[in-house]
XYZ file of C-alpha atoms in Angstrom:
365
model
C 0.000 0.000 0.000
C 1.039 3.846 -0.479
C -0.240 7.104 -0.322
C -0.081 9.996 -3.847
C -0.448 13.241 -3.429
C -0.719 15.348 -6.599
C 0.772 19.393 -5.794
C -0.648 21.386 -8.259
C -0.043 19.468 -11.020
C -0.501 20.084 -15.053
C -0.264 18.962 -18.168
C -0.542 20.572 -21.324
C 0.380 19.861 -24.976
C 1.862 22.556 -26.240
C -0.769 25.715 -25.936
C -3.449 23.301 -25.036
C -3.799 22.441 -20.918
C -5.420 18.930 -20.455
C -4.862 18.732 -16.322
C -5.094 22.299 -14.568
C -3.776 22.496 -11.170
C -5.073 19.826 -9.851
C -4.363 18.942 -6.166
C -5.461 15.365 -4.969
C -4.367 13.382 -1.630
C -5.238 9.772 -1.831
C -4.763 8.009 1.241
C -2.824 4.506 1.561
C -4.924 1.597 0.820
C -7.991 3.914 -0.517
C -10.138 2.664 -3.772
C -10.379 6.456 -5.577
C -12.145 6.834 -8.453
C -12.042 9.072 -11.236
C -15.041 10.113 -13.154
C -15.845 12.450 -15.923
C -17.131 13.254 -19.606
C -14.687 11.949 -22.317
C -11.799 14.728 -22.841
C -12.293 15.643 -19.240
C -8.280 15.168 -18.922
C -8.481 11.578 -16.389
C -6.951 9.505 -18.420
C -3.784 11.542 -18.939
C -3.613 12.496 -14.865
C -3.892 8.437 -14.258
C -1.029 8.294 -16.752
C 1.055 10.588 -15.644
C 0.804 8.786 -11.894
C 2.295 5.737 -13.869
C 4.973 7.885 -15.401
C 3.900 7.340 -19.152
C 3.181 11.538 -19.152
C 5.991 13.873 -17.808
C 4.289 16.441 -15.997
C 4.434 20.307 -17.318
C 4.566 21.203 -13.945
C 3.559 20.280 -10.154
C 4.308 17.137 -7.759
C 3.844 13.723 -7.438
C 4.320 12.565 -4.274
C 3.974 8.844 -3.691
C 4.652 8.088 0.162
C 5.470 11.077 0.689
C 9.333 10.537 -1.739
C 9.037 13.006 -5.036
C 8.378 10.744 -7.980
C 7.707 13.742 -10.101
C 10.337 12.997 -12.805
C 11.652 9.152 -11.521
C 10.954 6.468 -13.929
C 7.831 3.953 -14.014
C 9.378 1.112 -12.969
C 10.103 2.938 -10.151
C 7.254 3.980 -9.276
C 5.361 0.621 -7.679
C 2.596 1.150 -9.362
C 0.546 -1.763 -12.373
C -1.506 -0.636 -14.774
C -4.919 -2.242 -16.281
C -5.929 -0.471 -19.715
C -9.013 -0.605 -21.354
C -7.642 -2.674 -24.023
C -6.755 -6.569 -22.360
C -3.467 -6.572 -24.814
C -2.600 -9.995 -23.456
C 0.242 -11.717 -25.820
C -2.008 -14.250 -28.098
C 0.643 -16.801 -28.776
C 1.080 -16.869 -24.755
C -1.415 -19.088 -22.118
C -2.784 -18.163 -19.622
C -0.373 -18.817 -16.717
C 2.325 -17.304 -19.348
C 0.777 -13.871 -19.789
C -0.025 -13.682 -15.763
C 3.956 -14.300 -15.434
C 5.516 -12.314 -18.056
C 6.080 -9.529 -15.896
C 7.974 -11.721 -13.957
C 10.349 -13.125 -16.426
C 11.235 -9.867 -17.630
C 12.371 -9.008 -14.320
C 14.558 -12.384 -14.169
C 12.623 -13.620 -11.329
C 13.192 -17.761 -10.794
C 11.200 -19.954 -13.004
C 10.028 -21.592 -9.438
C 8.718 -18.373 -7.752
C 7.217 -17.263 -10.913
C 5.158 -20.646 -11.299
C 4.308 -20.028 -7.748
C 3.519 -16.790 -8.166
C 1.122 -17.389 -10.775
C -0.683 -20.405 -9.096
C -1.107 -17.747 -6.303
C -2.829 -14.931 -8.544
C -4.944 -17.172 -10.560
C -6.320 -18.902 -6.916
C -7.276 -15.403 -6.093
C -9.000 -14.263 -9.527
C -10.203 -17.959 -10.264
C -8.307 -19.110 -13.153
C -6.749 -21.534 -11.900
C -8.511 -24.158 -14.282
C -7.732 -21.500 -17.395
C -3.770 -21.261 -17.181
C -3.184 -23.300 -20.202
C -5.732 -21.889 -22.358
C -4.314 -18.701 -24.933
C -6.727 -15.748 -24.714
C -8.939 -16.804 -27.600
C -10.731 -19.327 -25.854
C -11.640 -16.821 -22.926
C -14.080 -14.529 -22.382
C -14.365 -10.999 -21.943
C -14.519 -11.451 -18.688
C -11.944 -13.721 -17.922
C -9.694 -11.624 -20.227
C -9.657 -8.794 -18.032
C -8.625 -10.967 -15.048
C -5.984 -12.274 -16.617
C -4.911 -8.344 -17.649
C -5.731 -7.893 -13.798
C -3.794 -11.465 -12.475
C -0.388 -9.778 -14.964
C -0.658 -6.344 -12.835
C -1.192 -8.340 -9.777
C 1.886 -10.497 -10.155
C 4.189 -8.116 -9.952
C 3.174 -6.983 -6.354
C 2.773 -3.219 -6.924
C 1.804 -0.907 -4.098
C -0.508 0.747 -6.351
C -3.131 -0.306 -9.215
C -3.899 2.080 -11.820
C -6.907 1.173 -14.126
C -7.931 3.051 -17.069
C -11.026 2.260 -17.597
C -10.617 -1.900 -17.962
C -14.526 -2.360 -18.193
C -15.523 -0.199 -21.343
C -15.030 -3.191 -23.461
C -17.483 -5.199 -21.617
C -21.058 -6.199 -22.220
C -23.729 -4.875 -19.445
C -23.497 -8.248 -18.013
C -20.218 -8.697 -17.637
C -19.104 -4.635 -16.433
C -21.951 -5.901 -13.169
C -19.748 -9.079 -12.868
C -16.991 -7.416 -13.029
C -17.682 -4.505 -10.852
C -18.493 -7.405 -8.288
C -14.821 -8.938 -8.667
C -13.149 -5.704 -8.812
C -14.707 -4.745 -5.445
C -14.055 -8.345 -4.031
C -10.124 -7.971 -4.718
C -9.798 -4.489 -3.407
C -10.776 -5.874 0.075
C -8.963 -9.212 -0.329
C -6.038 -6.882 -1.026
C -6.538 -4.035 0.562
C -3.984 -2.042 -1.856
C -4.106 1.306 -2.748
C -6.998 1.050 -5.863
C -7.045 4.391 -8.508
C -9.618 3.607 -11.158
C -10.472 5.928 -14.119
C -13.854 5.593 -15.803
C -16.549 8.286 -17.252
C -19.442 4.954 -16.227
C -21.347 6.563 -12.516
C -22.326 3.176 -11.952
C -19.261 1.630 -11.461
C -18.107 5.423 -9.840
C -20.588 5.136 -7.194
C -20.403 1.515 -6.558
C -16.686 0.711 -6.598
C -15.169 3.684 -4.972
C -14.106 4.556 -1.055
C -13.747 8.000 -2.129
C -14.391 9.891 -6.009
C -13.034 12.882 -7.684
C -15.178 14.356 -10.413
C -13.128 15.877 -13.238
C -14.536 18.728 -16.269
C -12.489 20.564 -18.343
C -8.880 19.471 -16.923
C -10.176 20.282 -13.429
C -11.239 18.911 -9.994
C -14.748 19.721 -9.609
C -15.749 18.157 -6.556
C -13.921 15.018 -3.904
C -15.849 13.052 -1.600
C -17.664 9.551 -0.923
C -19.778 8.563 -3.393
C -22.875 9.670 -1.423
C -21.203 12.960 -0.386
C -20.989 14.056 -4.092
C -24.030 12.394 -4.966
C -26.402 14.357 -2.208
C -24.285 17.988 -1.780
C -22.884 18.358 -5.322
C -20.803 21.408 -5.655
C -21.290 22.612 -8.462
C -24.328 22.292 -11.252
C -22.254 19.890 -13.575
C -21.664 17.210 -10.815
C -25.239 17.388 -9.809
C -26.099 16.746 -13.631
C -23.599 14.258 -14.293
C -24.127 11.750 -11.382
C -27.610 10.319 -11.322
C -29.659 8.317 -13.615
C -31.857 9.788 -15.110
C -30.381 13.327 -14.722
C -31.046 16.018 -12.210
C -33.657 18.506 -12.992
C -32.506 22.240 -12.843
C -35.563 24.362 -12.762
C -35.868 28.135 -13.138
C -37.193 30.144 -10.600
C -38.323 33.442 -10.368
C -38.044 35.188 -7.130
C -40.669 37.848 -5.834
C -43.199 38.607 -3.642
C -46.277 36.261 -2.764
C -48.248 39.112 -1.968
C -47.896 42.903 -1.899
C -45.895 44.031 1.530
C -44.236 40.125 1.541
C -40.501 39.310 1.146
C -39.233 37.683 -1.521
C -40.216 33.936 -2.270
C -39.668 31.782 -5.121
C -41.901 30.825 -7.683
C -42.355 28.520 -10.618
C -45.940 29.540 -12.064
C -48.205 29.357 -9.417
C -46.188 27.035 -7.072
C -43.850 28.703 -4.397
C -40.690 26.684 -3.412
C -40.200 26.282 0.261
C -36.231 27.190 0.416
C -36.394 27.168 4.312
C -34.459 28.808 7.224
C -31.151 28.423 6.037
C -31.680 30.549 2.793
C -29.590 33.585 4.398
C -30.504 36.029 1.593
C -29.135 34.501 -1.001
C -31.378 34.378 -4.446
C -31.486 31.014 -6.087
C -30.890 30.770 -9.875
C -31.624 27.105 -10.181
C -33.497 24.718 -8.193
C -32.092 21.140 -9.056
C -34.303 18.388 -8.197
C -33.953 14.393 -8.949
C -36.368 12.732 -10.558
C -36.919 10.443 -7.862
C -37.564 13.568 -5.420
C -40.369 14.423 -7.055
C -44.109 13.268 -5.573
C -47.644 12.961 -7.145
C -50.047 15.520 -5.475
C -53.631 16.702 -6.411
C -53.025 19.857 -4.913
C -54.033 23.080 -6.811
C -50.219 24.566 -5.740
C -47.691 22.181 -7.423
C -46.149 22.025 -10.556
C -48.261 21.571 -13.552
C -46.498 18.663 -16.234
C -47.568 17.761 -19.521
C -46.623 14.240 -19.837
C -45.116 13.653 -23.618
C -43.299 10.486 -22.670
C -42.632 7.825 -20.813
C -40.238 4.874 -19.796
C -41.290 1.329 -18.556
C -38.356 -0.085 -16.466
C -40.282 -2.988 -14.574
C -39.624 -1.462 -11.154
C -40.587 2.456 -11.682
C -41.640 4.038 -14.897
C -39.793 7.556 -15.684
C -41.588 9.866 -16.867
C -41.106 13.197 -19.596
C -42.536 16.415 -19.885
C -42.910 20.172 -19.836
C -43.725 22.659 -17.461
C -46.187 25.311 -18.918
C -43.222 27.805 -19.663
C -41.837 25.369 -21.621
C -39.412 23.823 -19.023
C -38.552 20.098 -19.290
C -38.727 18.137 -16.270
C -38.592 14.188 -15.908
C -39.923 12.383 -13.092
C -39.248 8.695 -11.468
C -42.233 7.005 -10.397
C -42.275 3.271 -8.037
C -44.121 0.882 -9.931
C -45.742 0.428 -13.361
C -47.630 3.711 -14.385
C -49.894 4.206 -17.561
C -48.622 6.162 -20.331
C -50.630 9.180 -19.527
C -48.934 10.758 -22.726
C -50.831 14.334 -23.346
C -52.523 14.117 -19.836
C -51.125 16.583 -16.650
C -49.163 15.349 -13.362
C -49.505 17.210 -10.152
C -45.690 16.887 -8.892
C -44.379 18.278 -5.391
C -40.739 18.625 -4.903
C -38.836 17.108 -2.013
C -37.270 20.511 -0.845
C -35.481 19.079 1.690
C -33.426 17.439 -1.102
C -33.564 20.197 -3.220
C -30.346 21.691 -3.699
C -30.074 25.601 -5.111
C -27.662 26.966 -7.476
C -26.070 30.417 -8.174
C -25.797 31.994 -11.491
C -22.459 30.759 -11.718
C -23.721 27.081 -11.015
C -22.447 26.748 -7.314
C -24.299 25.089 -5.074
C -25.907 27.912 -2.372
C -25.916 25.768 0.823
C -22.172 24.860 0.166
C -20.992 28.778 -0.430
C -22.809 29.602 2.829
C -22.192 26.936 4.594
C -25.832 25.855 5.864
C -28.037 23.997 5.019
C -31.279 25.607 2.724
C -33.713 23.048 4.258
C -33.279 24.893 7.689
């Protein structure tokens, strides 16, 4: 196990700046995982912790020695691409011990070795099959078993699952989870997939544009996003960001807000600050015959077996899409009574920031 810390590091390519500044601690045997959009710049940070990037500038740190400009193998760390690129002509037990060999380790300790690592990630009935007559699946355990042979203090993966069927990225997920505690080593995993995000990782860091956006547990993030993009990015479906318009409810009153004729409750802890956005899950949202609620014209929906999810627009035009338990009707071109939960509403700033993080309350009182 070890610790990284990342100092303000960055990376560009000539005028263009993939990592900005970022500063990152990860603690010793932590599983941290990196999400984002495509382009969002993880990829090349997770690659310049292996040493395959030089850094345009900044720290790494890894257990607490400068590693900033010392060479990969140096480094302790094994890396898991996307791509398996296991040797074809090589079996199973061969490909798991290459690493080995090439560092002139004993044929005995390297047989041992890899008896030990396909035990763990059961293959041990596989090691004298060639990659052709393996799954997907078992593929990326044997790219997995290679990185684990060698011992390393820290496991970088780049996205290993992207190849996978639906099936097999839920299998997986399972198996990387079930290592990480087996192991207990210090886990950084790169993916732009939530699912496996919230479900794999101790801690996450959610990257946009080169930058850290936001660091926390997976529920942390999820529940008190920071900003507008990681409230939009995490959650299936998406978060709803409603416009509000802020006035009085009646001549002489203060300020409330308003969408149509429905005024949002922003409680106690609203501290004077004006709202831009309210954002709102789909899940958060209740049926309610209530004349004060807000008014949806269904246009779509989505059976899912469990809950039915459900499209529409508000009547100034504003789309909104609701989760509902169960298996609804259509109710295409009919109206839905919804209710937000506004004690799980969270309120954004013109410049997307979440409100109750800037003034450090809470704006359900």
């Amino acid at each position: 196990m070890a610790s990284v810390e990342l100092q303000g590091v960055h990376k560009s390519y000539g005028s263009h700046e993939v990592v900005k500044a970022c500063n990152l601690r990860v603690q010793e045997g932590e599983f941290l995982v990196v999400v984002g959009p495509s382009g969002c710049g993880k990829s090349t940070l997770l690659r310049a912790i292996a040493g395959l990037e030089p850094l345009s500038g900044g720290r790494l740190l890894i257990d607490g020695q400068d590693m900033t400009q010392a060479d990969p193998v140096a480094r302790g760390v094994a890396m898991v691409f996307q791509s398996y690129a296991l040797y074809p002509h090589m079996t199973v037990a061969e490909n798991i011990g290459f690493g080995l060999k090439i560092a002139g380790e004993s044929k005995d300790r390297t047989a041992a070795r890899v008896q030990e690592v396909a035990a763990l990630l059961r293959l041990d009935g596989l090691l004298q099959s060639k990659p052709k007559a393996l799954s997907g699946g078992q593929r990326q355990r044997v790219a997995i078993g290679r990185a684990l042979a060698r011992k390393p203090r820290i496991f970088l993966f780049d996205e290993p699952l992207s190849n996978l069927d639906a099936g097999l990225r839920a299998e997986m997920r399972v198996e990387l989870a079930r290592l990480h505690h087996a192991l207990g080593n210090t886990m950084i995993y790169v993916t732009h997939d939530q699912v496996e995000a919230m479900t794999l990782a101790t801690r996450m860091v959610v990257m946009q544009a080169g930058r850290i956006e936001q660091v926390g547990t997976p529920l942390e993030v999820f529940n008190q996003p920071a900003t507008r993009f990681v409230a939009g990015f995490l959650g299936q479906p998406a978060m709803n960001f409603i416009r509000v318009e802020s006035g009085p409810a009646a001549p002489g009153d203060g300020a409330v807000q308003r969408v149509g004729s429905y005024i949002w409750d922003t409680g106690a802890g609203h501290a004077g600050a004006v709202p831009w956005e309210a954002g709102v899950r789909p899940e958060d949202l209740r049926c309610s015959a209530d004349q004060a609620c807000l008014d949806l014209l269904i246009d779509a929906t989505e059976q899912l077996g469990s809950d039915t999810v459900v499209h529409g627009s508000l009547p100034d035009g504003q789309r909104l899409t609701v989760r509902l338990p169960g298996q609804q009707p259509s109710g295409v071109g009919q109206r839905l009574g919804l209710v937000p939960d506004t004690a799980r509403t969270v309120w954004f700033d013109a410049a997307g920031r979440n409100l109750a993080l800037q003034i450090g309350v809470s704006l359900d009182g």
